[in-house]
Short mmCIF file of C-alpha atoms in Angstrom, two decimals:
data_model
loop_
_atom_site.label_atom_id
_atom_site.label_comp_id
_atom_site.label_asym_id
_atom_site.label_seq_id
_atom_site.Cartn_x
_atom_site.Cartn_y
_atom_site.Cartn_z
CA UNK R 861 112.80 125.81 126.21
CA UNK R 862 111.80 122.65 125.45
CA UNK R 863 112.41 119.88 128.00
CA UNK R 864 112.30 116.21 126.43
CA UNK R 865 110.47 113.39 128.60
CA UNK R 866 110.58 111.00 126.29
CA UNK R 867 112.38 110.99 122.95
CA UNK R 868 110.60 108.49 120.95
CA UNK R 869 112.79 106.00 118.53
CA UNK R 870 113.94 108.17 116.13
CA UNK R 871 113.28 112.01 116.74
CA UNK R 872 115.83 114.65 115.51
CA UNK R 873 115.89 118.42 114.82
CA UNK R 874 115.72 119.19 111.31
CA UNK R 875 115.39 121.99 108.89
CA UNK R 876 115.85 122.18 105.11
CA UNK R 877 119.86 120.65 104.92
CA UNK R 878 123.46 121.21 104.58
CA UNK R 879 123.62 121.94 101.55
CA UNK R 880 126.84 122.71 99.43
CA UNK R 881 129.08 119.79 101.32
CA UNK R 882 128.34 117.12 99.26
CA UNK R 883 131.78 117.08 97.38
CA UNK R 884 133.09 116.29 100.75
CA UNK R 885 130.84 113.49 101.41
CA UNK R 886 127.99 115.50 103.75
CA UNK R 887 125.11 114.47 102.98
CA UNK R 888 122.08 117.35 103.26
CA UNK R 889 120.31 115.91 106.03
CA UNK R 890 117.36 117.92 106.67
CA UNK R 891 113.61 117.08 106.29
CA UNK R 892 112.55 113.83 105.02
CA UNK R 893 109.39 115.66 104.01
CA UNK R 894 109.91 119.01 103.21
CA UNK R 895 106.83 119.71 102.10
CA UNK R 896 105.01 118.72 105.61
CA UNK R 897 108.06 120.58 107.43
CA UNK R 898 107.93 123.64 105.94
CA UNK R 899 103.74 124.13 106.28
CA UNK R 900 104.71 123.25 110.28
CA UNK R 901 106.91 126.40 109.83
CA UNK R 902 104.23 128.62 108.20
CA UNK R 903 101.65 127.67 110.65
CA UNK R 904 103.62 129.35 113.42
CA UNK R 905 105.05 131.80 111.31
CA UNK R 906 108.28 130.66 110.87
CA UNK R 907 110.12 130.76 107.80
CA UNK R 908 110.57 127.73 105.81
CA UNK R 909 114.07 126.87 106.38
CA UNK R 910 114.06 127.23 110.59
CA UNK R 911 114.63 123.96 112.35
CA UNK R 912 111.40 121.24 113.51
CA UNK R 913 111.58 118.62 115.27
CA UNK R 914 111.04 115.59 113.18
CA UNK R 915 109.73 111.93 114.84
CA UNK R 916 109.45 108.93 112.99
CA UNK R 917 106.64 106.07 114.00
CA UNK R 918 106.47 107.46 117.26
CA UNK R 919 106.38 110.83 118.70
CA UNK R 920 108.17 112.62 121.93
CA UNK R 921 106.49 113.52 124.80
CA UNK R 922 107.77 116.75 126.36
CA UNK R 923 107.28 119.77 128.76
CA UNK R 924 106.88 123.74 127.65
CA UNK R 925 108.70 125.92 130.28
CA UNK R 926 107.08 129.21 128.57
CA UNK R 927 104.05 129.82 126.23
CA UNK R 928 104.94 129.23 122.86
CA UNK R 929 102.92 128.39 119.55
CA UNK R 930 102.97 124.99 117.92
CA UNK R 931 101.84 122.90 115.00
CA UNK R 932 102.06 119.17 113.95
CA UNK R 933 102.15 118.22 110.28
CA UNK R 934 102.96 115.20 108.43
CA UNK R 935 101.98 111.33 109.71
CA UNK R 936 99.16 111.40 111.94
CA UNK R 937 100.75 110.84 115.16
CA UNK R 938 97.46 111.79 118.06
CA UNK R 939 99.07 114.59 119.56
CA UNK R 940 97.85 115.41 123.31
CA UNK R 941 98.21 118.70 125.17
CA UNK R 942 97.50 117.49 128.75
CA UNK R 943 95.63 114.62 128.19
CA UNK R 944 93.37 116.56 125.54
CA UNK R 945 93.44 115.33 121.73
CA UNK R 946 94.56 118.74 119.84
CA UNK R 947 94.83 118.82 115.91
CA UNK R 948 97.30 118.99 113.43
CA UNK R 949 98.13 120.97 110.75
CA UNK R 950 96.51 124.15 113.01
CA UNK R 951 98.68 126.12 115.03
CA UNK R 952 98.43 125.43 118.56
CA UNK R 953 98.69 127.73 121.66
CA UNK R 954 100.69 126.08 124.28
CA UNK R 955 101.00 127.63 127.93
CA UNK R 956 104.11 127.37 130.27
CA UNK R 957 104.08 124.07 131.90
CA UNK R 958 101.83 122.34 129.34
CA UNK R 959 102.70 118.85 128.70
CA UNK R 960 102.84 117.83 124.47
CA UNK R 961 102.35 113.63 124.19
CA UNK R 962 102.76 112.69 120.62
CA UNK R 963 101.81 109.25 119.97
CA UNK R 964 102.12 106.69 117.65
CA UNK R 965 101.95 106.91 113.32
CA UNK R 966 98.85 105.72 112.07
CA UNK R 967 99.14 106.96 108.88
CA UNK R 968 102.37 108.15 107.22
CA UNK R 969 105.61 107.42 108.93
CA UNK R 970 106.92 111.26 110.37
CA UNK R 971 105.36 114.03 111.96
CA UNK R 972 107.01 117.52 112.95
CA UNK R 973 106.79 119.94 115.48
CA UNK R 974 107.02 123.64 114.55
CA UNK R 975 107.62 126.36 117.25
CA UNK R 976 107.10 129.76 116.76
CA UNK R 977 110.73 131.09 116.40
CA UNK R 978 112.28 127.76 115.75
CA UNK R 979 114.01 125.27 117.46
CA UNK R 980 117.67 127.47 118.13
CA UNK R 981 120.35 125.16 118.73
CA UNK R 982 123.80 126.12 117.17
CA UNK R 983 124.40 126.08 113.25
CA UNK R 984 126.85 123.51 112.38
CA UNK R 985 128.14 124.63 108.68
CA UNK R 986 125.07 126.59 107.75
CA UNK R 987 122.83 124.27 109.16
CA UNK R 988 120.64 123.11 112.15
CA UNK R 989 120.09 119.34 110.66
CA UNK R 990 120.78 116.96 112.49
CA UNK R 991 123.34 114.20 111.04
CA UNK R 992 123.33 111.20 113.72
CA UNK R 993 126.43 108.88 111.31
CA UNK R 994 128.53 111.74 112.13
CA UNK R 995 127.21 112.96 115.08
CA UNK R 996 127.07 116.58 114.20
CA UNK R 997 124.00 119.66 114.55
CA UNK R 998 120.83 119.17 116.15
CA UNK R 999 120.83 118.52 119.32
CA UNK R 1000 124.57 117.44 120.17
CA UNK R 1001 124.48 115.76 116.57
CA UNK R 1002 121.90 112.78 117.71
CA UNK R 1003 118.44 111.66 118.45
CA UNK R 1004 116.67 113.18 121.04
CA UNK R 1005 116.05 111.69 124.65
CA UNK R 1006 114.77 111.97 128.48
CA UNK R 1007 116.20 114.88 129.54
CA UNK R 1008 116.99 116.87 126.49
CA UNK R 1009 116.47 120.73 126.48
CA UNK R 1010 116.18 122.31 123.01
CA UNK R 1011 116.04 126.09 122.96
CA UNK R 1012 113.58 127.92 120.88
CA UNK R 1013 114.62 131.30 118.73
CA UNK R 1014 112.70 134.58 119.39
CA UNK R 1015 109.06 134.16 117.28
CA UNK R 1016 107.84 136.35 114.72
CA UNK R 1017 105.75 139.01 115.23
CA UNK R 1018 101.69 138.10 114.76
CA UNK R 1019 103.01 134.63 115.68
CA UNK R 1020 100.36 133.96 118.46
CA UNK R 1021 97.65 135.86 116.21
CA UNK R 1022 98.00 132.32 114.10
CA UNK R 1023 96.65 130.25 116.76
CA UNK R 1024 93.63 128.42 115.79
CA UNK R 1025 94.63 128.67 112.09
CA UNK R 1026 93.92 125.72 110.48
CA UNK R 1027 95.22 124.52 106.94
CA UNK R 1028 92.55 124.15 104.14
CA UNK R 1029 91.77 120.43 103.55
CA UNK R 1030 93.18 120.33 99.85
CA UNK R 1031 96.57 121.26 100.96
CA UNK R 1032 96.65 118.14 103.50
CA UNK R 1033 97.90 114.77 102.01
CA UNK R 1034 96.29 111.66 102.72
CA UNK R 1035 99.69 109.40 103.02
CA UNK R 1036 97.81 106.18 102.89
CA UNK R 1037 96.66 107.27 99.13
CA UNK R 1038 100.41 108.50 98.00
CA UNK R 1039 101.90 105.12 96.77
CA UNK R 1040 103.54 106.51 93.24
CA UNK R 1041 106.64 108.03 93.46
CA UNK R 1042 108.03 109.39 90.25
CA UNK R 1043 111.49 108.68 89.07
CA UNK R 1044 114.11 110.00 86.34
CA UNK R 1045 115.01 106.32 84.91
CA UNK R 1046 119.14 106.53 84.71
CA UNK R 1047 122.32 107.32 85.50
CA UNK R 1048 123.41 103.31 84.76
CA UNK R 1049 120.16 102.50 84.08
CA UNK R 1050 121.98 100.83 80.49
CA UNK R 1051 123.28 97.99 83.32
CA UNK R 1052 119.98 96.37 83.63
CA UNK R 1053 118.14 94.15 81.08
CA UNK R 1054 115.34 95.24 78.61
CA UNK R 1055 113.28 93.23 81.18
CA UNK R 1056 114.76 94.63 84.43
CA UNK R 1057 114.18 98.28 83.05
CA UNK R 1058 110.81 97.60 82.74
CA UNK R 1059 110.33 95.46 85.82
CA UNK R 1060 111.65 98.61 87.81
CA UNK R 1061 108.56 101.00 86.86
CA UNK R 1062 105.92 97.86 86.70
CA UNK R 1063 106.87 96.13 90.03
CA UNK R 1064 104.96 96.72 93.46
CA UNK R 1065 107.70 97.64 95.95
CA UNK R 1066 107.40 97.08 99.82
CA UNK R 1067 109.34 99.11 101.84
CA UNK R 1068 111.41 96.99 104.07
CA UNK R 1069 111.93 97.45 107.72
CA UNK R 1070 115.55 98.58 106.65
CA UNK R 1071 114.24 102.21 105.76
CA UNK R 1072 116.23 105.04 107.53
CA UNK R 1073 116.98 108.52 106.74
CA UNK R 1074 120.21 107.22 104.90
CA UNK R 1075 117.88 104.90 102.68
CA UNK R 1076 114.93 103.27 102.22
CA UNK R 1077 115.28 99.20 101.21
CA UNK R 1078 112.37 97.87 98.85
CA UNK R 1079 111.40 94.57 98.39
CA UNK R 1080 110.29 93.00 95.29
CA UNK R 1081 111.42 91.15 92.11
CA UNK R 1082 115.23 90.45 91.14
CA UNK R 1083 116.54 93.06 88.73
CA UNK R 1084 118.56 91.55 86.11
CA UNK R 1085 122.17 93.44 84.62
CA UNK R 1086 123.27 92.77 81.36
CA UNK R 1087 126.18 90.28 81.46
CA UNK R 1088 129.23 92.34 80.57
CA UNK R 1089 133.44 92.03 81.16
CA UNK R 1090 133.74 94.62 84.12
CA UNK R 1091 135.57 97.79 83.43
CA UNK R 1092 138.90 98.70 85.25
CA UNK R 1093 137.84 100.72 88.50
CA UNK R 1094 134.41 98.78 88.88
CA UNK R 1095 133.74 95.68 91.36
CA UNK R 1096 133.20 92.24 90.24
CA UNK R 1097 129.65 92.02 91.02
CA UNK R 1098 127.34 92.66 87.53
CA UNK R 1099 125.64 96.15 90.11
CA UNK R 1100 128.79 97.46 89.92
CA UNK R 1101 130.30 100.52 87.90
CA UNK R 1102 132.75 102.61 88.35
CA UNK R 1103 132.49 104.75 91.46
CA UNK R 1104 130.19 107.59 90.68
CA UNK R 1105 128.74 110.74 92.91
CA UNK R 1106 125.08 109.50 93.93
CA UNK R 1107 122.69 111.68 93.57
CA UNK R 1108 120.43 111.96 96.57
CA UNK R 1109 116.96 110.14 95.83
CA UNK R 1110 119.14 107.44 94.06
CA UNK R 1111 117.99 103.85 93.41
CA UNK R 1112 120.98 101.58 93.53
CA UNK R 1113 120.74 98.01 93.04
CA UNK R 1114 123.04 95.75 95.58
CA UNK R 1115 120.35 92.95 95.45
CA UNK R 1116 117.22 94.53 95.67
CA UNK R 1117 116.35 98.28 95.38
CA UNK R 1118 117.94 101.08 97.88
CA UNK R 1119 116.88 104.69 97.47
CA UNK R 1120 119.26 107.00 99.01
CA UNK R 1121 117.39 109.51 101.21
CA UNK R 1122 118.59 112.89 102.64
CA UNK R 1123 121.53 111.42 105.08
CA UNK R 1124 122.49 109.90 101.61
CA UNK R 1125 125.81 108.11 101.18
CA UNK R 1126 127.36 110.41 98.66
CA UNK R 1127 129.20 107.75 96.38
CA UNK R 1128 130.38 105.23 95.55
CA UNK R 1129 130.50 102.11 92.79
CA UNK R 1130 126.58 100.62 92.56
CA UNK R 1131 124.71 101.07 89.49
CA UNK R 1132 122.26 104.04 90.47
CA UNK R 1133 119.28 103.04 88.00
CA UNK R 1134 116.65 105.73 88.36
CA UNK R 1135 116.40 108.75 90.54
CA UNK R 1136 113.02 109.01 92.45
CA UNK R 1137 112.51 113.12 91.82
CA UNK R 1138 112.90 115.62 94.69
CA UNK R 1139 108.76 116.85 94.49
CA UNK R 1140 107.85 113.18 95.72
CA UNK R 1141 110.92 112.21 98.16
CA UNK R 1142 108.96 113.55 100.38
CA UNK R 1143 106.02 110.89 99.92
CA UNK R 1144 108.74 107.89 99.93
CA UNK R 1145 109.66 109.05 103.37
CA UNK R 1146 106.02 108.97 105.01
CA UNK R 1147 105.53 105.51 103.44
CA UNK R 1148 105.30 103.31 106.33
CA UNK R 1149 107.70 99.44 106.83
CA UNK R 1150 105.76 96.97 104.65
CA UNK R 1151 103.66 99.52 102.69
CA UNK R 1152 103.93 99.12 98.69
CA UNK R 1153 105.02 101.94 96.60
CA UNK R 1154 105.25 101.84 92.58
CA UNK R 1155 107.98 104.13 90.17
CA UNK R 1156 106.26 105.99 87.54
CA UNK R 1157 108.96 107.23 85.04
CA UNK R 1158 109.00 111.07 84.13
CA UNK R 1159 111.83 112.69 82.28
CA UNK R 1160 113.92 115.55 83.59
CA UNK R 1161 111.64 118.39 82.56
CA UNK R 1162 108.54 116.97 84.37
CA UNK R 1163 110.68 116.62 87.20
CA UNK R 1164 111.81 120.29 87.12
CA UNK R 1165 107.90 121.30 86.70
CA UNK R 1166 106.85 118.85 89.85
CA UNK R 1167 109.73 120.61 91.72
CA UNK R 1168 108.37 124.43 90.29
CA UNK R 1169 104.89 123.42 90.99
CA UNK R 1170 105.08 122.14 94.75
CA UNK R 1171 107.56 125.64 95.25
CA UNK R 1172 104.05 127.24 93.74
CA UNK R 1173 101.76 125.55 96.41
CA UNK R 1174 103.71 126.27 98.97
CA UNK R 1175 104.01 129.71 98.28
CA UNK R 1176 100.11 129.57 98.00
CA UNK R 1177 100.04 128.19 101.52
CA UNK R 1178 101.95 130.47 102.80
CA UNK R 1179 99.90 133.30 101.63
CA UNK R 1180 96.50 131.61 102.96
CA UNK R 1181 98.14 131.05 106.63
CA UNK R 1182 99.39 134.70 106.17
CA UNK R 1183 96.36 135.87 105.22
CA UNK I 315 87.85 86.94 137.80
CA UNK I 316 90.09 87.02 135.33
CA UNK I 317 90.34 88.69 132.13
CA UNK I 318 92.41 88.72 128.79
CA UNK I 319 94.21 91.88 127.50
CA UNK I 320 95.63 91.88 124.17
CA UNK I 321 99.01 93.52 123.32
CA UNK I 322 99.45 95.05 120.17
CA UNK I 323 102.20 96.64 117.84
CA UNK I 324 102.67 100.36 118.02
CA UNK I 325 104.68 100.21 114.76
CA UNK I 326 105.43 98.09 111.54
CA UNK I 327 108.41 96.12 111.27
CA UNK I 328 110.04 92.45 112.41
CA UNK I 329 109.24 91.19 115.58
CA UNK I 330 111.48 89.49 118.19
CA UNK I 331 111.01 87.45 121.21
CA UNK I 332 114.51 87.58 122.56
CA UNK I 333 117.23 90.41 122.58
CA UNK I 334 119.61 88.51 120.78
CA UNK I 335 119.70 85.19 118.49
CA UNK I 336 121.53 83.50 121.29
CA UNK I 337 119.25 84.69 124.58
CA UNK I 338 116.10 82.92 125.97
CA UNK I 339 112.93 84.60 125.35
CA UNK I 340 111.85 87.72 127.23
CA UNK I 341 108.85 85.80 128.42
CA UNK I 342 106.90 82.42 127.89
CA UNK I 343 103.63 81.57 128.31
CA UNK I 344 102.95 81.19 131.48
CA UNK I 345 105.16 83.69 132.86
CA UNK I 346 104.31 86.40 135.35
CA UNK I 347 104.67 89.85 134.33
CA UNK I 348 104.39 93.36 135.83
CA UNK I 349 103.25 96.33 133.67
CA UNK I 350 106.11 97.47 132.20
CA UNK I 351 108.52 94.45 131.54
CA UNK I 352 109.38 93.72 128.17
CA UNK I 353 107.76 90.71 126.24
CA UNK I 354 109.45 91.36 122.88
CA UNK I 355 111.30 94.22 120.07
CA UNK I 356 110.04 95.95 117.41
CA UNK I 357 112.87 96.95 114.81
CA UNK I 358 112.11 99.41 111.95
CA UNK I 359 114.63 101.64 110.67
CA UNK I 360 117.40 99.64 112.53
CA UNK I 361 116.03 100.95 116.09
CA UNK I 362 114.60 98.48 118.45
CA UNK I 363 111.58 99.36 120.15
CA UNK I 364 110.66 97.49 123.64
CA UNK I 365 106.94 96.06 123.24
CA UNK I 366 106.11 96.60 127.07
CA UNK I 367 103.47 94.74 128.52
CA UNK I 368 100.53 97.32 129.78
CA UNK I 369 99.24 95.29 132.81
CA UNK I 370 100.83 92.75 135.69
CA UNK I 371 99.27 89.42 134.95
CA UNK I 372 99.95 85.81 133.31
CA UNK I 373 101.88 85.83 129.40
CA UNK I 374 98.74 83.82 127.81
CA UNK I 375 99.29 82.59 123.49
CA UNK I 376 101.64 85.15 121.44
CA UNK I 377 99.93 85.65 117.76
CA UNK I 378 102.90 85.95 116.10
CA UNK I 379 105.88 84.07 115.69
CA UNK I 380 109.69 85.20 116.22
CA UNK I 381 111.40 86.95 113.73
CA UNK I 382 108.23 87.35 111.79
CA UNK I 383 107.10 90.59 109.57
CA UNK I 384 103.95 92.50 111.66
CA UNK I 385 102.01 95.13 110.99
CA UNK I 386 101.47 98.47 113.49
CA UNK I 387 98.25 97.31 115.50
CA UNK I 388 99.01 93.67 114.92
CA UNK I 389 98.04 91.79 117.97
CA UNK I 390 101.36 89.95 119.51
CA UNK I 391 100.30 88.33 122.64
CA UNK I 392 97.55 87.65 125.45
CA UNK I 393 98.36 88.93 128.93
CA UNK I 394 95.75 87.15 131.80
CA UNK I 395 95.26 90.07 134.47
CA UNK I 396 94.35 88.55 137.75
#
């Protein structure tokens, strides 16, 4: 068990989504960065797919009642184990009655905490996600706080023999550095101007404090649509089409840029202009408020070899930790 | 003896001095404070985070304005301690 003393601002179990639901308008959920969830998992010899605990600027502070094994990936976040500094990306022993203070992000934007067997609350349709618009899985379907107990599955076998493992530097990103994010320019990408098109992948973004798990809000020069007579079924406003299934990683244009993120909105009648590609999502989501981040446009078969490649590494990773 | 502490952001995002558009501010210069009491919010994400201040003592010049865009480890205000 883990008892919650303090639940940060936004901390909520996660593991890889609902997937399957998005006809019905569920979103995944899961992971905002897969990549640093899933190594969190490895360390402690978890598979991929069983459920973190992922905090966002600022981390929880909680109480062990039994010995378990730990790692912390993703945004550096200072994590203490009774007052002592302990590292991330290395598995961690933890003893009953140990107290875990993570801190605040000072580089990257979310950290997670891995526990050998998993955090074991119930599955709510195939999933342990938490989805806090609804108010379903996780943790009674919201973020964590003061007093919260979160159960943890049965571990692995060899799980403590991990302790001390640490992951090899060139598998650990350097968030500060990651400021392109590659995109698949379309679905309605034909509603902006020449110009606007252009502007898109040459622009310096800022992500805006309005940058959630639903979406992420950028900042930066007016995109321009082509003047046209709206079709039947579309709004009156020149970003709108008519309603279309979002895909999640989506850049919509209301105003300024919104790129739907893994609690995505599912549909709906804004021109989506560009899809940022599911490899880098990842790198989007530790992008801190205010930080810049430029669209480099690949097509769909670069995307499907980013998405092959990181599958690769991780693989790789897995196979180092496993030794 | 007195001496100046310096609160900071935790976090990135927009800073505000009162809990609502309408309220007074949390504090003013001048004000006593305890360690703990809130000075001003932090919203990123569309949370609000309390800025707290760390030690009891006199609210001295705030850095940044109301409402305005800060950076995590931006100063925000001066606290005298006693």
């Amino acid at each position: 068990m883990i008892e919650i003393r303090e639940g940060g601002i936004a901390s909520t179990v996660q593991d890889l989504g609902r997937t399957g639901h998005y006809h019905i308008g569920m979103p995944p959920s899961g992971a905002m960065d897969e990549y640093a969830h899933t190594v969190a998992n490895y360390l402690v010899g978890n598979d991929g797919d069983a459920a973190t605990v992922e905090m966002t600027y600022q981390g929880i502070t909680a109480t062990f009642d039994d010995d378990a094994v730990i790692a912390i990936t993703g945004a550096d976040m200072s994590p203490e184990l009774n007052g002592d500094p302990i590292g991330t990306w290395e598995t961690v022993a933890v003893d009953a009655g140990d107290e875990l203070d993570v801190q605040f992000a000072t580089d990257g934007a979310r950290a997670y905490l891995a526990v050998a067997g998993g955090v074991d609350v119930p599955e709510v349709m195939g999933s342990r996600s938490t989805y806090t618009l609804v108010g379903i899985g996780g943790h009674e379907g919201r973020g964590l706080e003061a007093g919260d107990e979160l159960p943890i599955g049965d571990p692995a076998n060899g799980s403590a023999d991990l302790v001390g493992t640490r992951l090899p530097a060139e598998y650990v990103p350097d968030y500060a550095d990651e400021d392109t994010v590659r995109i698949v320019v379309g679905l309605t990408s034909y509603r902006l101007t020449d110009e606007a098109r252009e502007t898109l992948c040459s622009a310096e973004w800022t992500v805006s404090a309005e940058a959630d798990r639903v979406g992420y809000r950028l900042e930066g020069p007016d995109l321009e649509f082509e003047e046209r007579d709206q079709p039947f079924g579309a709004g009156t406003d020149p970003s709108n089409v008519v309603d279309l299934g979002y895909p999640i990683g989506s850049i919509q244009v209301p105003q300024q840029p919104i790129v739907l993120m893994q609690d995505a909105v599912t549909g709906g009648g804004y021109a989506t202009v560009g899809t940022v590609i599911s490899a880098d999502r990842g790198l989007l989501a530790q992008r801190q408020t205010h930080k810049t981040v430029s669209f480099e446009s690949v097509d769909v078969e670069e995307a499907i070899d980013a998405r092959r490649r990181r599958s690769e590494r991780l693989a790789e990773i897995r196979s180092v930790i496993d030794g | 003896m007195s001496q100046t502490t310096t609160v900071n952001s935790p976090m990135p995002g927009v800073f505000y001095r009162r809990s609502d558009p309408e309220e007074a501010p949390f504090v003013e210069p001048g004000d006593s404070v305890e360690a703990g009491d809130t000075i001003g919010l932090v919203e990123v994400m569309k949370n609000f985070h309390e800025i707290e201040a760390d030690q009891a003592g006199t609210v001295g010049e705030f850095h940044v304005e109301d409402e305005s865009e800060i950076e995590a480890d931006q100063a925000i205000v001066e606290i005298e301690v006693e």
